[in-house]
Coordinates of C-alpha atoms and ligand atoms in Angstrom, one line a residue:
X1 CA 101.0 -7.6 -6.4
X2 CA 102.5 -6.4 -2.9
X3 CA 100.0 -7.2 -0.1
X4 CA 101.4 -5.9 3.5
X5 CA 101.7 -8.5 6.0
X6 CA 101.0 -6.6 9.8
X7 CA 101.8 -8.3 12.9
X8 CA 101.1 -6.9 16.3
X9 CA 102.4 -6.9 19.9
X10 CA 104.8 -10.0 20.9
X11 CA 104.6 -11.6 18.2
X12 CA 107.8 -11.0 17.5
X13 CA 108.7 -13.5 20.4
X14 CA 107.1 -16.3 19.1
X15 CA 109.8 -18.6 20.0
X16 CA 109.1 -17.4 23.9
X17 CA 105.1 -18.0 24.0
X18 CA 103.1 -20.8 24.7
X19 CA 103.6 -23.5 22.0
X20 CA 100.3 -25.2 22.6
X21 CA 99.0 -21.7 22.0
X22 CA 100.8 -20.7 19.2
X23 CA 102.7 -23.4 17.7
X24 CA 106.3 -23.8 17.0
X25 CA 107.5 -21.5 14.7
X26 CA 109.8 -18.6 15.6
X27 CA 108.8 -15.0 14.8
X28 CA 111.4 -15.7 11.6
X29 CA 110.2 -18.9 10.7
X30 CA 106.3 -17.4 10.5
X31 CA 107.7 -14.5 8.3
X32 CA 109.7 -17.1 5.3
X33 CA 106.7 -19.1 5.5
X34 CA 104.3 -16.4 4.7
X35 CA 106.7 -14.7 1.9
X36 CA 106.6 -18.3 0.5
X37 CA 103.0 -19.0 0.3
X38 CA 102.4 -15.5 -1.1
X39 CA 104.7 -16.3 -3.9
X40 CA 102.5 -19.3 -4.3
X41 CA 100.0 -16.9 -4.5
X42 CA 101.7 -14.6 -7.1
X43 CA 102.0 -12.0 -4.2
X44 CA 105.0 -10.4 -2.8
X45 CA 104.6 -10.2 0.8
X46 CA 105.9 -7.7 3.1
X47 CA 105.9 -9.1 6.4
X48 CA 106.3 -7.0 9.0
X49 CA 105.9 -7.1 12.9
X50 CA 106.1 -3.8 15.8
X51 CA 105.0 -3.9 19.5
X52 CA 104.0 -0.4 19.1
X53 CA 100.7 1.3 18.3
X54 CA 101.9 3.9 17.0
X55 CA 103.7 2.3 14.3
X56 CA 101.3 -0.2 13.1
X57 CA 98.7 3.1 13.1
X58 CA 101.6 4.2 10.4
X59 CA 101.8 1.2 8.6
X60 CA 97.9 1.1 8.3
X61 CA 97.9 4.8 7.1
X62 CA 100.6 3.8 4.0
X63 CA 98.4 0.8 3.0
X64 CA 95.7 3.4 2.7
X65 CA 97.3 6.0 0.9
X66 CA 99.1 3.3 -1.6
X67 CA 95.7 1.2 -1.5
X68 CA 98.1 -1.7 -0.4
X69 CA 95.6 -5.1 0.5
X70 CA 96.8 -6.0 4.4
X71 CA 96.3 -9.1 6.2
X72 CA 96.7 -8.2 10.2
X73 CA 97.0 -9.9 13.3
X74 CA 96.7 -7.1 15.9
X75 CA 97.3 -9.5 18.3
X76 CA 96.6 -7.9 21.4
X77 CA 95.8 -4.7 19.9
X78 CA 92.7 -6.7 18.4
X79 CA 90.9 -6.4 22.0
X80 CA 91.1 -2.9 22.6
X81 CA 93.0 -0.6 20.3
X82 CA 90.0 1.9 18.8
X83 CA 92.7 4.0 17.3
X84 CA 94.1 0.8 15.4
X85 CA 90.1 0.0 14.7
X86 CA 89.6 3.5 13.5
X87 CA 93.1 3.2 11.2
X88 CA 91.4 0.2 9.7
X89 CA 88.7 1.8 8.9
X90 CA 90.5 4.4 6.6
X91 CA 91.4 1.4 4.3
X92 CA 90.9 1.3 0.9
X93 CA 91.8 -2.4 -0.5
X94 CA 91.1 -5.3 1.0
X95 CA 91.7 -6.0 5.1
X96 CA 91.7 -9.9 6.3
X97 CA 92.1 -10.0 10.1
X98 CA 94.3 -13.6 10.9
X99 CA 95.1 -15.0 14.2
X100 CA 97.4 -18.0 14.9
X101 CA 95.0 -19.3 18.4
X102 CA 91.4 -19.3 17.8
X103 CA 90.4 -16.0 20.3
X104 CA 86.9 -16.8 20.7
X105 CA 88.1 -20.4 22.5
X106 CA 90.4 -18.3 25.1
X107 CA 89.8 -15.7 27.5
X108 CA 86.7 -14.0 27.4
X109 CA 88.9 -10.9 26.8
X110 CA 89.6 -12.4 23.6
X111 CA 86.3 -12.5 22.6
X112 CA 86.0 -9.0 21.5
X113 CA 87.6 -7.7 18.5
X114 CA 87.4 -3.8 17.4
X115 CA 88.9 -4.7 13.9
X116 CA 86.7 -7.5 12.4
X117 CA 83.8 -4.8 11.6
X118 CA 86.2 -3.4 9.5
X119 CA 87.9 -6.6 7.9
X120 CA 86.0 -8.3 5.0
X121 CA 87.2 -11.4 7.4
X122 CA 88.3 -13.3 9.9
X123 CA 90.7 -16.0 9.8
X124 CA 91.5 -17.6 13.4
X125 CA 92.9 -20.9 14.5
X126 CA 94.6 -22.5 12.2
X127 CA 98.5 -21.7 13.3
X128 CA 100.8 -20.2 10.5
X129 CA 97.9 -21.6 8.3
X130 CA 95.7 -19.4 9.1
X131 CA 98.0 -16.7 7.0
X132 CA 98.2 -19.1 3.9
X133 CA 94.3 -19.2 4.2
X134 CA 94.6 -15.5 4.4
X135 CA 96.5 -15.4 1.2
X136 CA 94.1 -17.3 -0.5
X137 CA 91.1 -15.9 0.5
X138 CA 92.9 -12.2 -0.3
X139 CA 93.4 -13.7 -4.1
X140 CA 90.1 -14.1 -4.8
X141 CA 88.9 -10.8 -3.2
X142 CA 91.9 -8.5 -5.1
X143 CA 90.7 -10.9 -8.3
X144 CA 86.9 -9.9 -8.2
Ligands
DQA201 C1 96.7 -13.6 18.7 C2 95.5 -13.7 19.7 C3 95.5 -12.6 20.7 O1 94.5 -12.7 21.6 C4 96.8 -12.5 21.5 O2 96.8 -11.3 22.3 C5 98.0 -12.5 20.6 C6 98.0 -13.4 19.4 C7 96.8 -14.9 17.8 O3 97.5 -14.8 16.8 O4 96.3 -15.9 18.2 O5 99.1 -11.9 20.9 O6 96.4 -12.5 17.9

């Protein structure tokens, strides 16, 4: 089963961030160890990653039409993007929201996200773990 793999704003520049924020993996790195543990998983991840709303409001709008499961991190999108929040909404399969820091431990900014009302979870903290954790968790929901 295909589950889409959505990655917001600068996280494409992993390699340029704070490590002791968001680890050590590159942007690359993330992406092989994600399409690995979703083999592991029996899924076939598509990983993919844009700094635009826009485009991740397209993405969003394909997994609905195809009824594709998504795991997202919105990354900064997460805090303030209704029109990403609204294209969440429209989904039909399964939605886990993941984030590599742990949001609610930063900047009270962070503290509000306008896509975990329509994820069936939340997934924060962990590093690239967070996305295996993801993976598992999306098994058992696409399994019930
Ligand atoms: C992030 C957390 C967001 O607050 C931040 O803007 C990001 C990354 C995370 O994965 O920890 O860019 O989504």
């Amino acid at each position: 089963m295909k589950i889409l793999v959505l990655n917001g704003p600068n996280l494409g520049r992993l390699d340029l961030r704070d490590s002791s924020i968001y680890g050590s993996m590159s942007f690359s790195q993330l992406q092989e160890f994600i399409e690995e543990s979703a083999q592991e998983c029996g899924f076939l991840a598509d990983v993919r990653q844009s700094d635009s709303e826009s485009q991740i409001i397209s993405w969003l709008h394909e997994a609905a039409d195809s009824k594709t499961p998504v795991i997202f991190n919105p990354a900064a999108f997460t805090h303030y993007s209704y029109a990403i929040g609204d294209a969440a909404a429209m989904l039909k399969a399964p939605l886990i929201e993941v984030h590599l820091s742990n949001p609610l431990a930063r900047e009270e900014f962070r503290h509000t996200s306008v896509i975990s009302g329509h994820a069936n979870g939340t997934i924060a903290g962990f590093g690239p773990h967070s996305y295996r954790l993801a993976l598992e968790a999306m098994c058992t929901l696409v399994k019930a």
